mmCIF file of C-alpha atoms in Angstrom:
data_model
loop_
_atom_site.group_PDB
_atom_site.id
_atom_site.type_symbol
_atom_site.label_atom_id
_atom_site.label_comp_id
_atom_site.label_asym_id
_atom_site.label_seq_id
_atom_site.Cartn_x
_atom_site.Cartn_y
_atom_site.Cartn_z
ATOM 1 C CA GLU A 10 104.876 91.219 81.769
ATOM 2 C CA GLN A 11 104.495 87.846 80.014
ATOM 3 C CA ALA A 12 108.215 87.147 80.363
ATOM 4 C CA PHE A 13 108.019 87.828 84.112
ATOM 5 C CA LEU A 14 104.988 85.560 84.496
ATOM 6 C CA GLN A 15 106.803 82.840 82.551
ATOM 7 C CA CYS A 16 109.810 83.134 84.878
ATOM 8 C CA LEU A 17 107.525 82.545 87.863
ATOM 9 C CA THR A 18 106.939 78.992 86.632
ATOM 10 C CA GLU A 19 110.642 78.154 86.381
ATOM 11 C CA GLU A 20 112.622 76.152 88.906
ATOM 12 C CA TYR A 21 114.538 78.001 91.652
ATOM 13 C CA ASP A 22 116.962 76.378 94.055
ATOM 14 C CA TYR A 23 115.788 77.447 97.511
ATOM 15 C CA GLY A 24 115.014 74.973 100.271
ATOM 16 C CA PHE A 25 112.063 77.015 101.506
ATOM 17 C CA LEU A 26 110.130 76.748 98.252
ATOM 18 C CA PRO A 27 107.284 74.272 98.363
ATOM 19 C CA ASP A 28 107.406 71.201 96.185
ATOM 20 C CA ILE A 29 104.243 72.013 94.278
ATOM 21 C CA GLU A 30 103.223 72.341 90.669
ATOM 22 C CA ARG A 31 105.102 75.116 88.873
ATOM 23 C CA THR A 32 102.315 77.572 88.153
ATOM 24 C CA VAL A 33 102.423 81.362 88.074
ATOM 25 C CA ASP A 34 101.192 81.581 91.677
ATOM 26 C CA ARG A 35 103.751 79.038 92.952
ATOM 27 C CA LEU A 36 106.014 81.797 94.271
ATOM 28 C CA GLU A 37 103.166 83.701 95.955
ATOM 29 C CA GLY A 38 104.345 84.507 99.464
ATOM 30 C CA TYR A 39 108.045 84.020 98.733
ATOM 31 C CA LEU A 40 108.783 87.112 96.633
ATOM 32 C CA PHE A 41 109.799 89.208 99.597
ATOM 33 C CA PRO A 42 108.260 92.703 99.641
ATOM 34 C CA ASP A 43 111.106 95.172 99.963
ATOM 35 C CA THR A 44 112.845 98.017 98.186
ATOM 36 C CA TYR A 45 115.232 96.698 95.555
ATOM 37 C CA GLU A 46 117.871 98.245 93.356
ATOM 38 C CA ILE A 47 117.018 97.023 89.875
ATOM 39 C CA PHE A 48 119.130 98.150 86.975
ATOM 40 C CA VAL A 49 117.791 99.013 83.537
ATOM 41 C CA GLY A 50 117.928 95.929 81.379
ATOM 42 C CA ALA A 51 117.713 93.513 84.314
ATOM 43 C CA GLU A 52 116.316 90.146 83.299
ATOM 44 C CA GLU A 53 113.069 88.943 84.849
ATOM 45 C CA ARG A 54 114.733 85.912 86.392
ATOM 46 C CA GLU A 55 117.371 88.164 87.989
ATOM 47 C CA ILE A 56 114.614 90.211 89.666
ATOM 48 C CA ILE A 57 112.857 87.102 90.950
ATOM 49 C CA GLU A 58 116.168 85.687 92.233
ATOM 50 C CA LYS A 59 116.775 88.939 94.133
ATOM 51 C CA MET A 60 113.375 88.726 95.806
ATOM 52 C CA LEU A 61 113.799 85.046 96.686
ATOM 53 C CA ALA A 62 117.305 85.667 98.049
ATOM 54 C CA ARG A 63 115.903 88.444 100.236
ATOM 55 C CA PHE A 64 113.271 86.034 101.577
ATOM 56 C CA ASP A 65 116.090 83.581 102.312
ATOM 57 C CA ASP A 66 117.915 86.318 104.276
ATOM 58 C CA VAL A 67 114.821 87.286 106.268
ATOM 59 C CA PHE A 68 113.580 83.766 107.069
ATOM 60 C CA LEU A 69 116.178 82.983 109.721
ATOM 61 C CA PRO A 70 117.312 79.463 110.708
ATOM 62 C CA GLU A 71 115.465 79.845 114.023
ATOM 63 C CA TYR A 72 112.226 80.328 112.057
ATOM 64 C CA TYR A 73 112.590 76.858 110.540
ATOM 65 C CA SER A 74 113.017 75.447 114.057
ATOM 66 C CA ARG A 75 110.022 77.392 115.323
ATOM 67 C CA ALA A 76 107.863 76.141 112.437
ATOM 68 C CA ASP A 77 108.864 72.561 113.365
ATOM 69 C CA GLU A 78 108.047 73.308 117.003
ATOM 70 C CA LEU A 79 104.568 74.426 115.921
ATOM 71 C CA GLY A 80 104.167 71.299 113.769
ATOM 72 C CA ARG A 81 103.915 73.381 110.599
ATOM 73 C CA SER A 82 105.778 73.461 107.303
ATOM 74 C CA VAL A 83 107.405 76.642 106.038
ATOM 75 C CA HIS A 84 104.671 76.783 103.399
ATOM 76 C CA GLU A 85 101.990 76.713 106.097
ATOM 77 C CA MET A 86 103.820 79.387 108.080
ATOM 78 C CA ILE A 87 104.026 81.680 105.061
ATOM 79 C CA THR A 88 100.366 81.010 104.318
ATOM 80 C CA ILE A 89 99.504 82.016 107.903
ATOM 81 C CA ALA A 90 101.758 85.080 107.679
ATOM 82 C CA SER A 91 100.068 86.103 104.423
ATOM 83 C CA LEU A 92 96.644 85.891 106.080
ATOM 84 C CA ILE A 93 97.906 88.096 108.903
ATOM 85 C CA GLU A 94 99.346 90.514 106.320
ATOM 86 C CA LYS A 95 95.984 90.870 104.598
ATOM 87 C CA GLU A 96 93.802 90.838 107.735
ATOM 88 C CA THR A 97 95.626 93.509 109.747
ATOM 89 C CA ARG A 98 96.400 97.140 109.237
ATOM 90 C CA ALA A 99 97.759 98.059 112.652
ATOM 91 C CA PRO A 100 101.115 96.500 113.557
ATOM 92 C CA HIS A 101 100.075 95.932 117.180
ATOM 93 C CA GLU A 102 97.215 93.648 116.015
ATOM 94 C CA ARG A 103 99.365 91.125 114.150
ATOM 95 C CA LYS A 104 100.170 88.741 116.991
ATOM 96 C CA LEU A 105 96.580 88.957 118.216
ATOM 97 C CA VAL A 106 95.191 88.031 114.782
ATOM 98 C CA SER A 107 97.739 85.216 114.701
ATOM 99 C CA SER A 108 96.387 83.964 118.014
ATOM 100 C CA VAL A 109 92.783 84.044 116.732
ATOM 101 C CA LEU A 110 93.837 82.124 113.629
ATOM 102 C CA TYR A 111 95.631 79.396 115.625
ATOM 103 C CA ASN A 112 92.742 79.149 118.101
ATOM 104 C CA ARG A 113 90.257 78.630 115.267
ATOM 105 C CA LEU A 114 92.500 76.015 113.633
ATOM 106 C CA ALA A 115 92.876 74.205 116.972
ATOM 107 C CA ILE A 116 89.112 73.683 117.317
ATOM 108 C CA ARG A 117 88.616 73.013 113.587
ATOM 109 C CA MET A 118 86.597 76.187 113.160
ATOM 110 C CA ASN A 119 86.528 77.709 109.683
ATOM 111 C CA LEU A 120 88.833 80.724 109.568
ATOM 112 C CA ARG A 121 86.196 82.874 107.833
ATOM 113 C CA PHE A 122 88.673 85.479 106.573
ATOM 114 C CA ASP A 123 87.401 87.975 104.013
ATOM 115 C CA SER A 124 90.951 88.310 102.698
ATOM 116 C CA THR A 125 90.825 84.779 101.284
ATOM 117 C CA ILE A 126 87.625 85.638 99.420
ATOM 118 C CA GLN A 127 89.215 88.839 98.097
ATOM 119 C CA TYR A 128 92.124 86.725 96.821
ATOM 120 C CA LEU A 129 89.730 85.052 94.394
ATOM 121 C CA PHE A 130 89.095 88.298 92.493
ATOM 122 C CA ASP A 131 91.361 90.053 89.981
ATOM 123 C CA GLU A 132 90.569 93.375 91.654
ATOM 124 C CA PRO A 133 89.676 93.786 95.338
ATOM 125 C CA LYS A 134 86.030 94.482 96.001
ATOM 126 C CA GLU A 135 84.886 97.282 98.246
ATOM 127 C CA ARG A 136 83.127 94.670 100.373
ATOM 128 C CA VAL A 137 82.638 90.936 100.350
ATOM 129 C CA LEU A 138 79.006 90.010 99.668
ATOM 130 C CA TYR A 139 77.076 86.962 100.877
ATOM 131 C CA LYS A 140 77.046 85.582 97.320
ATOM 132 C CA ASP A 141 80.876 85.755 97.316
ATOM 133 C CA LEU A 142 80.934 83.400 100.298
ATOM 134 C CA GLU A 143 79.368 80.712 98.092
ATOM 135 C CA ILE A 144 82.301 80.578 95.655
ATOM 136 C CA ASP A 145 83.577 77.002 95.681
ATOM 137 C CA SER A 146 87.323 77.368 96.062
ATOM 138 C CA PRO A 147 89.843 75.883 98.494
ATOM 139 C CA TYR A 148 90.717 79.520 99.258
ATOM 140 C CA ASN A 149 87.191 80.110 100.568
ATOM 141 C CA THR A 150 87.812 79.883 104.302
ATOM 142 C CA TYR A 151 84.110 80.381 104.957
ATOM 143 C CA MET A 152 83.363 77.156 103.112
ATOM 144 C CA TYR A 153 86.469 75.079 103.853
ATOM 145 C CA GLU A 154 88.128 74.262 107.144
ATOM 146 C CA GLY A 155 91.831 74.790 107.713
ATOM 147 C CA LEU A 156 94.360 76.847 105.838
ATOM 148 C CA PRO A 157 93.976 77.707 102.179
ATOM 149 C CA PRO A 158 96.371 75.801 99.883
ATOM 150 C CA GLY A 159 98.925 78.595 99.821
ATOM 151 C CA PRO A 160 99.767 82.201 100.626
ATOM 152 C CA ILE A 161 97.443 84.974 99.475
ATOM 153 C CA ALA A 162 100.153 87.658 99.569
ATOM 154 C CA SER A 163 103.846 88.105 100.192
ATOM 155 C CA PRO A 164 104.107 88.839 103.913
ATOM 156 C CA GLY A 165 106.640 91.177 105.459
ATOM 157 C CA LYS A 166 108.937 90.132 108.289
ATOM 158 C CA ASP A 167 106.630 91.423 111.038
ATOM 159 C CA CYS A 168 103.800 89.189 109.818
ATOM 160 C CA ILE A 169 106.143 86.212 109.542
ATOM 161 C CA VAL A 170 107.231 86.786 113.142
ATOM 162 C CA ALA A 171 103.583 87.130 114.238
ATOM 163 C CA ALA A 172 102.779 83.816 112.544
ATOM 164 C CA LEU A 173 105.660 82.130 114.339
ATOM 165 C CA TYR A 174 105.085 83.759 117.729
ATOM 166 C CA PRO A 175 101.354 84.429 118.215
ATOM 167 C CA GLU A 176 100.016 86.101 121.315
ATOM 168 C CA ASP A 177 98.785 83.626 123.932
ATOM 169 C CA THR A 178 95.015 84.159 124.126
ATOM 170 C CA ASP A 179 91.837 82.128 123.959
ATOM 171 C CA TYR A 180 90.191 84.593 121.527
ATOM 172 C CA LEU A 181 88.224 83.304 118.574
ATOM 173 C CA TYR A 182 87.188 86.775 117.339
#
């Protein structure tokens, strides 16, 4: 486990990776969730490379263009997609949640997503309590306006697409 965590801080040559400090959570959002064939004895870096290469396959060239069109970086898009991933259970809700998120950002309303509070804990809580909303963290979207500093999960393709192509609504809730 320690060797894997150490490999997360290493440098990887992918244009989509954000230019941020190399910490363990630097690759959060970019280790694509999928089924992989991993052979016994595979090195940690080899596993991470496989997951990053899969992200590179899934994040199509048109997605880069769409992110530019929306005035967002890839990092912001993956952060948005990760919020959608954690906030929705039903696939048909993804683009709607995306719309709510963009509408709140547009009017500078705090996102107020419980999922960003849950991200602050080692283990998910059964429910977020009022005292949890007072935790001073840039991931606390009850306290801070805008997007958190990075993804809170590794989103699947459907959530990435929902982030890029939200439903057109005026919903805030």
